[in-house]
GROMACS .gro file of C-alpha atoms in nm:
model
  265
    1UNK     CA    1   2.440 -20.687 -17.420
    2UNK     CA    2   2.287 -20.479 -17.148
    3UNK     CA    3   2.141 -20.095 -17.220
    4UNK     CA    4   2.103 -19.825 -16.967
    5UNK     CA    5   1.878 -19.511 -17.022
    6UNK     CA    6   1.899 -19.192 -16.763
    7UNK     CA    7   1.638 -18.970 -16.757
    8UNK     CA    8   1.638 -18.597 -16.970
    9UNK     CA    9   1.677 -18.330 -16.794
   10UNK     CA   10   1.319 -18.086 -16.861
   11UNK     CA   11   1.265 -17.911 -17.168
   12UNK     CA   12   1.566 -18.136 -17.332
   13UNK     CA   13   1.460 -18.428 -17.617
   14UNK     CA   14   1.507 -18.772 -17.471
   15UNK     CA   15   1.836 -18.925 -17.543
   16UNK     CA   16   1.878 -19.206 -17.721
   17UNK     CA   17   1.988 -19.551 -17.512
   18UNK     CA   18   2.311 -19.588 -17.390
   19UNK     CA   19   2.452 -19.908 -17.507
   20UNK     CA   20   2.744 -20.061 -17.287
   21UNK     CA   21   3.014 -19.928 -17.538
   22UNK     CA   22   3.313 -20.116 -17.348
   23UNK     CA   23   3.125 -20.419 -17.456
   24UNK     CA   24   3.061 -20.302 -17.813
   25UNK     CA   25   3.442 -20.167 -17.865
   26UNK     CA   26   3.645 -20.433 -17.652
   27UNK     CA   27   3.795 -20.628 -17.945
   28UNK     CA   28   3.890 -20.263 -18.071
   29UNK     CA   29   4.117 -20.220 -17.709
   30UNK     CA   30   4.336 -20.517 -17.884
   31UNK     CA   31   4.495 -20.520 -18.221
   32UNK     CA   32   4.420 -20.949 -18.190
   33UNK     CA   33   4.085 -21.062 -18.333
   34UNK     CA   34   4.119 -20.754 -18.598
   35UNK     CA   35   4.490 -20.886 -18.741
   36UNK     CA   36   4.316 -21.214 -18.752
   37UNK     CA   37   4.078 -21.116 -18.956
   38UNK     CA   38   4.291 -20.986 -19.151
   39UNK     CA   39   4.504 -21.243 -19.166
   40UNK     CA   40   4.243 -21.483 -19.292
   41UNK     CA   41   4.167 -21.185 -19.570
   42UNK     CA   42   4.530 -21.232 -19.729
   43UNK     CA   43   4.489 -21.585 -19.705
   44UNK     CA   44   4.166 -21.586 -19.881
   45UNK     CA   45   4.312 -21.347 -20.152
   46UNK     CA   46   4.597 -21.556 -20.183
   47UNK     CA   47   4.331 -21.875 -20.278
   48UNK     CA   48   4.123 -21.643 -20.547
   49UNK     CA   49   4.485 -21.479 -20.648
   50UNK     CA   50   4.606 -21.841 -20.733
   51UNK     CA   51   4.234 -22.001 -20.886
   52UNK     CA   52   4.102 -21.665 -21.066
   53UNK     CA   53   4.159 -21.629 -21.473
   54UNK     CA   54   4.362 -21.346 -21.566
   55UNK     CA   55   4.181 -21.019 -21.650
   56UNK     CA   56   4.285 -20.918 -22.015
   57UNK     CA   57   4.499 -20.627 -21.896
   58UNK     CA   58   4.667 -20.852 -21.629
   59UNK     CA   59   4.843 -21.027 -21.974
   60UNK     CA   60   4.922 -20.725 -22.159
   61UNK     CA   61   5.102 -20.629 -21.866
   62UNK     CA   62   5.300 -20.928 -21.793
   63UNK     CA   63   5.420 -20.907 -22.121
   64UNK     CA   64   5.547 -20.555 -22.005
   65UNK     CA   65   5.734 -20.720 -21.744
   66UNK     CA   66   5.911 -20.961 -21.999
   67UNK     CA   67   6.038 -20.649 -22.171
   68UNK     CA   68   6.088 -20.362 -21.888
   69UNK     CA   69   6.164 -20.050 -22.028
   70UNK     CA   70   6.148 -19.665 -21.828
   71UNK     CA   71   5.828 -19.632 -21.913
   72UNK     CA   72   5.507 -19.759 -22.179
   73UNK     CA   73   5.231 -19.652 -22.400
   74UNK     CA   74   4.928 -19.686 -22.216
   75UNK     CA   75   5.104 -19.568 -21.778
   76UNK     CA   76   5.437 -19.567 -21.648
   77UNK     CA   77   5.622 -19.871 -21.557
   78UNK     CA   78   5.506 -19.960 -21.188
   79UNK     CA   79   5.289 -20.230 -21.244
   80UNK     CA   80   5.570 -20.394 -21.515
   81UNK     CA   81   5.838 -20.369 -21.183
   82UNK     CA   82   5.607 -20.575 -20.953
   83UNK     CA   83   5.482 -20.772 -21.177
   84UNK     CA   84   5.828 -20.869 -21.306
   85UNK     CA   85   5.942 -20.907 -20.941
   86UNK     CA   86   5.626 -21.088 -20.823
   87UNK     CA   87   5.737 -21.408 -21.108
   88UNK     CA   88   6.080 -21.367 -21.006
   89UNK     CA   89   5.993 -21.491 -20.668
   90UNK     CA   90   5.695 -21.733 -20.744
   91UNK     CA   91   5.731 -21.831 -21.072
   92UNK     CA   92   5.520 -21.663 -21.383
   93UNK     CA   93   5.201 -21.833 -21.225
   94UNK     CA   94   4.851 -21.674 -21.139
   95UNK     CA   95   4.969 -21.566 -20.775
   96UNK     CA   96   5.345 -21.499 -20.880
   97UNK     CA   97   5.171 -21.189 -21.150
   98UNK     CA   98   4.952 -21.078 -20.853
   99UNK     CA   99   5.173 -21.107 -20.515
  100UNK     CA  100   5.271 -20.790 -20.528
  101UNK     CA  101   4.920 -20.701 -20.517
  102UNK     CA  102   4.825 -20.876 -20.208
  103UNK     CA  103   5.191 -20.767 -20.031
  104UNK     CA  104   5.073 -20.400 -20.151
  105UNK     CA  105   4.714 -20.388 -19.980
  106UNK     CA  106   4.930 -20.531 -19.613
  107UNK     CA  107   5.169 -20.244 -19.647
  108UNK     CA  108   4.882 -19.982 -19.740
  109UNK     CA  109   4.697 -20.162 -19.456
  110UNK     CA  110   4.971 -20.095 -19.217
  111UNK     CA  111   5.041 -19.700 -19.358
  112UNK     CA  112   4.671 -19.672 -19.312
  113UNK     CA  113   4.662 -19.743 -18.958
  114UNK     CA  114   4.947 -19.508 -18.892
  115UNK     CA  115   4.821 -19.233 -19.065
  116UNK     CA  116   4.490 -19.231 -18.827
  117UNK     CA  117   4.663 -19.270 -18.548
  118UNK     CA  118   4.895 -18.975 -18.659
  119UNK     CA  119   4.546 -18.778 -18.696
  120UNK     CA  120   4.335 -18.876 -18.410
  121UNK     CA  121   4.585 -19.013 -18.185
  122UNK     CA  122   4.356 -19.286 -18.144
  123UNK     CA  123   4.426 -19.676 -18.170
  124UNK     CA  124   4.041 -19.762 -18.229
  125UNK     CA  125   4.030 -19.533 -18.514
  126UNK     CA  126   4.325 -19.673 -18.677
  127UNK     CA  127   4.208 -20.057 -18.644
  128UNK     CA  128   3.812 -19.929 -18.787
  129UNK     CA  129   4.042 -19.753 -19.053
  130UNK     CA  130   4.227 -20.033 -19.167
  131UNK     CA  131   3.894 -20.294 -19.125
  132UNK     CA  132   3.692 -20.082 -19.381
  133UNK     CA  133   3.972 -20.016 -19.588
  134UNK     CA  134   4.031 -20.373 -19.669
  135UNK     CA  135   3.623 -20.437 -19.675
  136UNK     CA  136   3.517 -20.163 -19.965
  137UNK     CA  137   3.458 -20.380 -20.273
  138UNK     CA  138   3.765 -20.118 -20.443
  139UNK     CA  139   4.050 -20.237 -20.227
  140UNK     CA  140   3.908 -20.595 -20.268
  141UNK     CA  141   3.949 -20.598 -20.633
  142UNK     CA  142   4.299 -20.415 -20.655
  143UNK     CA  143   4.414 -20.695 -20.418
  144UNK     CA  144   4.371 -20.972 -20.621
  145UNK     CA  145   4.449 -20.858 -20.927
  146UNK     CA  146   4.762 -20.645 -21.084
  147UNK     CA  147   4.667 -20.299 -21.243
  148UNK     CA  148   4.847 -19.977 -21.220
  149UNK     CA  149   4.621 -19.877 -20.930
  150UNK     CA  150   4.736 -20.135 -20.681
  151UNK     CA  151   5.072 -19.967 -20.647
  152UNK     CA  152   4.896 -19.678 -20.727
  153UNK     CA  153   4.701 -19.675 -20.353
  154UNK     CA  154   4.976 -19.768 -20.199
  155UNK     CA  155   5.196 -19.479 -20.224
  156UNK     CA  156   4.869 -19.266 -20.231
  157UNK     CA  157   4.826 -19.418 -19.846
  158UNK     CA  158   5.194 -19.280 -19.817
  159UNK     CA  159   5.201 -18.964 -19.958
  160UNK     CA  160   4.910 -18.880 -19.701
  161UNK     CA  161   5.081 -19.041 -19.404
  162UNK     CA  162   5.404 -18.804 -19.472
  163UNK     CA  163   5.173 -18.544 -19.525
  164UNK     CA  164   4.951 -18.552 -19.194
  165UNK     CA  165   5.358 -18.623 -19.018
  166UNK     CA  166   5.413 -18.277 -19.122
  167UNK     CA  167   5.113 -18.135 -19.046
  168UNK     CA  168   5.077 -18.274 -18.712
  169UNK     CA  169   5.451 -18.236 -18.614
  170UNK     CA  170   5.571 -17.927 -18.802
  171UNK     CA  171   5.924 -18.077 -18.875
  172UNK     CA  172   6.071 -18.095 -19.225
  173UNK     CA  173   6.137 -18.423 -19.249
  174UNK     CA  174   5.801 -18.575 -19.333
  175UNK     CA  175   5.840 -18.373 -19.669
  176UNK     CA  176   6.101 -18.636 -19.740
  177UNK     CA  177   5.869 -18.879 -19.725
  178UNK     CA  178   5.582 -18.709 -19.942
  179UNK     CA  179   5.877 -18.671 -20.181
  180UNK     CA  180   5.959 -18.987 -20.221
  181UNK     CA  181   5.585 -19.159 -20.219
  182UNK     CA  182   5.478 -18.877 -20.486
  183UNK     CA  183   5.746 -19.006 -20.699
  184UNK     CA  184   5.665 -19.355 -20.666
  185UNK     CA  185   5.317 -19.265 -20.673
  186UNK     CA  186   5.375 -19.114 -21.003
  187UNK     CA  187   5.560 -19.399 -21.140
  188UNK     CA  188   5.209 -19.595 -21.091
  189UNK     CA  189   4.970 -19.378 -21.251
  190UNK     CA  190   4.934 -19.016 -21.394
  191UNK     CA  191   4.609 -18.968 -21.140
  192UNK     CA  192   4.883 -18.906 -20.890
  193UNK     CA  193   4.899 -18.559 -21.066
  194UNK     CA  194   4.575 -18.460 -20.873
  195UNK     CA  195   4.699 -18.530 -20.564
  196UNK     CA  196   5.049 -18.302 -20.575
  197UNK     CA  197   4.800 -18.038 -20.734
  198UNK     CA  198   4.600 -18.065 -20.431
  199UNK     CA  199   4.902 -18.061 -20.243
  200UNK     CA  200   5.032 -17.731 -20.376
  201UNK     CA  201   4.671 -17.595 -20.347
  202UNK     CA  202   4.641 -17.657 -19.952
  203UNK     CA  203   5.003 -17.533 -19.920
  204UNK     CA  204   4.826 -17.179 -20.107
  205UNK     CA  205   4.528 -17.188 -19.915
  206UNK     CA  206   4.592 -17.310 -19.553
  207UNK     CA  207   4.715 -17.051 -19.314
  208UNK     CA  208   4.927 -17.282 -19.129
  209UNK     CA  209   5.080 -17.441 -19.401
  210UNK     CA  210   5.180 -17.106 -19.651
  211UNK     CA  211   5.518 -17.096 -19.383
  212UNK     CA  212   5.674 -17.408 -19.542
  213UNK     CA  213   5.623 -17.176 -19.904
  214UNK     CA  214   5.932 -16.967 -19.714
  215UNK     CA  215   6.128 -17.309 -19.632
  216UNK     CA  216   6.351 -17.565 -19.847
  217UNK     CA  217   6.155 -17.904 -19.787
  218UNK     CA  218   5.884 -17.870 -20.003
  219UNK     CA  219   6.117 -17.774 -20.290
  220UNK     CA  220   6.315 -18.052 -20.201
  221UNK     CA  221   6.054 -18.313 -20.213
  222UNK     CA  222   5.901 -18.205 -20.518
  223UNK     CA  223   6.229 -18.210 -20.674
  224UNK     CA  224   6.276 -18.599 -20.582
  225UNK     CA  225   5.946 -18.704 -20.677
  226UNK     CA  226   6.028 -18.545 -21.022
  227UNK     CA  227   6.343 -18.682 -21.003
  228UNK     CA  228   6.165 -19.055 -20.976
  229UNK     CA  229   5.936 -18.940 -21.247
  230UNK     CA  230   6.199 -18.820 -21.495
  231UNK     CA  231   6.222 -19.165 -21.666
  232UNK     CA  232   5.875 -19.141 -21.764
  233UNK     CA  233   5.935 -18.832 -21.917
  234UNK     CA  234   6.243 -18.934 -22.109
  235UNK     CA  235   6.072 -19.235 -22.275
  236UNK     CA  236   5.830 -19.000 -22.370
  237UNK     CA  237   6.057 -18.751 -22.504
  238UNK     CA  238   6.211 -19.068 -22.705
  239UNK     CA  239   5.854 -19.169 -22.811
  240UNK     CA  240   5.702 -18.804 -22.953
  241UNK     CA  241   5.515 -18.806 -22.588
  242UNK     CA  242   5.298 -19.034 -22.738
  243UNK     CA  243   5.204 -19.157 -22.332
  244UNK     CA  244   5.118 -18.831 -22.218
  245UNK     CA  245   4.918 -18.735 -22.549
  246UNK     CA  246   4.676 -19.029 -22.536
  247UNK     CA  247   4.598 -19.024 -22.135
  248UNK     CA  248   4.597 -18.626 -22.079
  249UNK     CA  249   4.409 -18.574 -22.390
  250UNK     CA  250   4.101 -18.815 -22.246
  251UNK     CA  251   4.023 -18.564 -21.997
  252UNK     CA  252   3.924 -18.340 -22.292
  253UNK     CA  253   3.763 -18.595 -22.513
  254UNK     CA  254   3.395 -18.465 -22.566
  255UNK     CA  255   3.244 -18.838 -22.649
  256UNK     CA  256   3.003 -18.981 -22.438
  257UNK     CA  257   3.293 -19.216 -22.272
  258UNK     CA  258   3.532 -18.940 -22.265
  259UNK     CA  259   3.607 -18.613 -22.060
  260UNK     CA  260   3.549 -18.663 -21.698
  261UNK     CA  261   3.481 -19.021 -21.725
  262UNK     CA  262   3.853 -19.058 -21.766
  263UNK     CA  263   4.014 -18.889 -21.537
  264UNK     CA  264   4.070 -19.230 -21.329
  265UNK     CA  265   4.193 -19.385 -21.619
   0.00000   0.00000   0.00000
């Protein structure tokens, strides 16, 4: 790789070499050697899918798939869905618990890379995106197993790419989308609560989003995401709200493991 340097002009700081950047960013101008790469990633968390011991949750919640219900004790009922659909079409194997998993983190993958490019209008961005994404030690370990969060990021990924849609188009119908992701989102894990609480709080506190405050999408899509949510809260209205007591109360738990340290739980 070559290096060029031009001279300051007076009175500035040197800068630093220039390095040949089309050289350094010409597998970013294709899509090629990056979906390869990722390519070999799903196959190689396909192997360790198929070879790795269950982690002691991953049981408890196949056995939630053998008896699905609208919702359960400990989260709502995502993770019983996939997993249940996952040994449906492979077979109540290692890899049939987990596929979902691994078909979750190529969807999120490919949200991921639209959202950037929805944001920065740039392809290079969206392929550097999607690479560190699937490289941070988190998203490797959701991958390969089946917990709540795997769906979980997912339909985090596309509650945000509805989100910047609106933002960046100022149409209504992206709303539909956050609605519907939200919901889902919910139906994986109570954390998505932060998120539509950070939603309503940038809707408050951006100037160029209080408008939609005066408009029916919003409304709308917060009304289907509680509409996905509902059967969660009718098992819990069957069950004395026994789901929501034990997770919401955490947050409050004044123990050394409790309080904060929960709120991902």
């Amino acid at each position: 790789m070559t290096e060029t340097t031009e001279s300051a002009p007076r009175g500035q700081a040197s800068a630093p070499p220039i390095i040949n950047k089309s050289a350094a960013a010409s597998w970013l101008t294709t899509p090629w050697p990056l979906l390869i790469l990722l390519l070999l990633l799903v196959v190689l968390r396909c192997w360790v899918a198929g070879y790795m011991d269950f982690e002691s949750d991953e049981t408890y919640y196949w056995l939630w798939s053998r008896h699905l219900a609208l919702s359960y004790f400990d989260h709502p009922p995502m993770v019983a869905y996939l997993i249940r659909l996952g040994t449906w079409l492979f077979g109540d194997t290692l890899l049939g618990v987990r596929s979902m998993a691994i078909l979750a983190i190529i969807l999120g993958s490919a949200f991921l890379y639209l959202l950037a490019l929805t944001l920065f209008g740039d392809r290079r961005i969206g392929l550097l995106a999607v690479l560190w994404f699937n490289m941070m030690p988190h998203t490797a370990f959701f991958t390969v197993i089946m917990f709540p969060d795997t769906p979980a990021l997912l339909f985090w990924i596309l509650s945000c790419l509805g989100l910047a849609l609106v933002w960046r188009s100022g149409r209504g119908e992206g709303w539909y989308l956050v609605g519907i992701a939200t919901g889902l989102l919910l139906l994986s894990k109570y954390t998505g609560l932060f998120l539509v609480f950070g939603i309503g709080v940038w809707l408050l506190l951006a100037r160029e989003m209080r408008p939609w405050l005066r408009r029916g999408e919003p409304y709308l899509a917060g009304l289907t995401a509680l509409a996905l949510f509902s059967p969660v809260i009718i098992w819990n209205a069957q069950h004395g709200w026994v789901s929501f007591a034990k997770q919401f109360s955490r947050a409050f738990d004044r123990s050394a493991d409790g309080g904060i340290a929960n709120l991902g739980a």
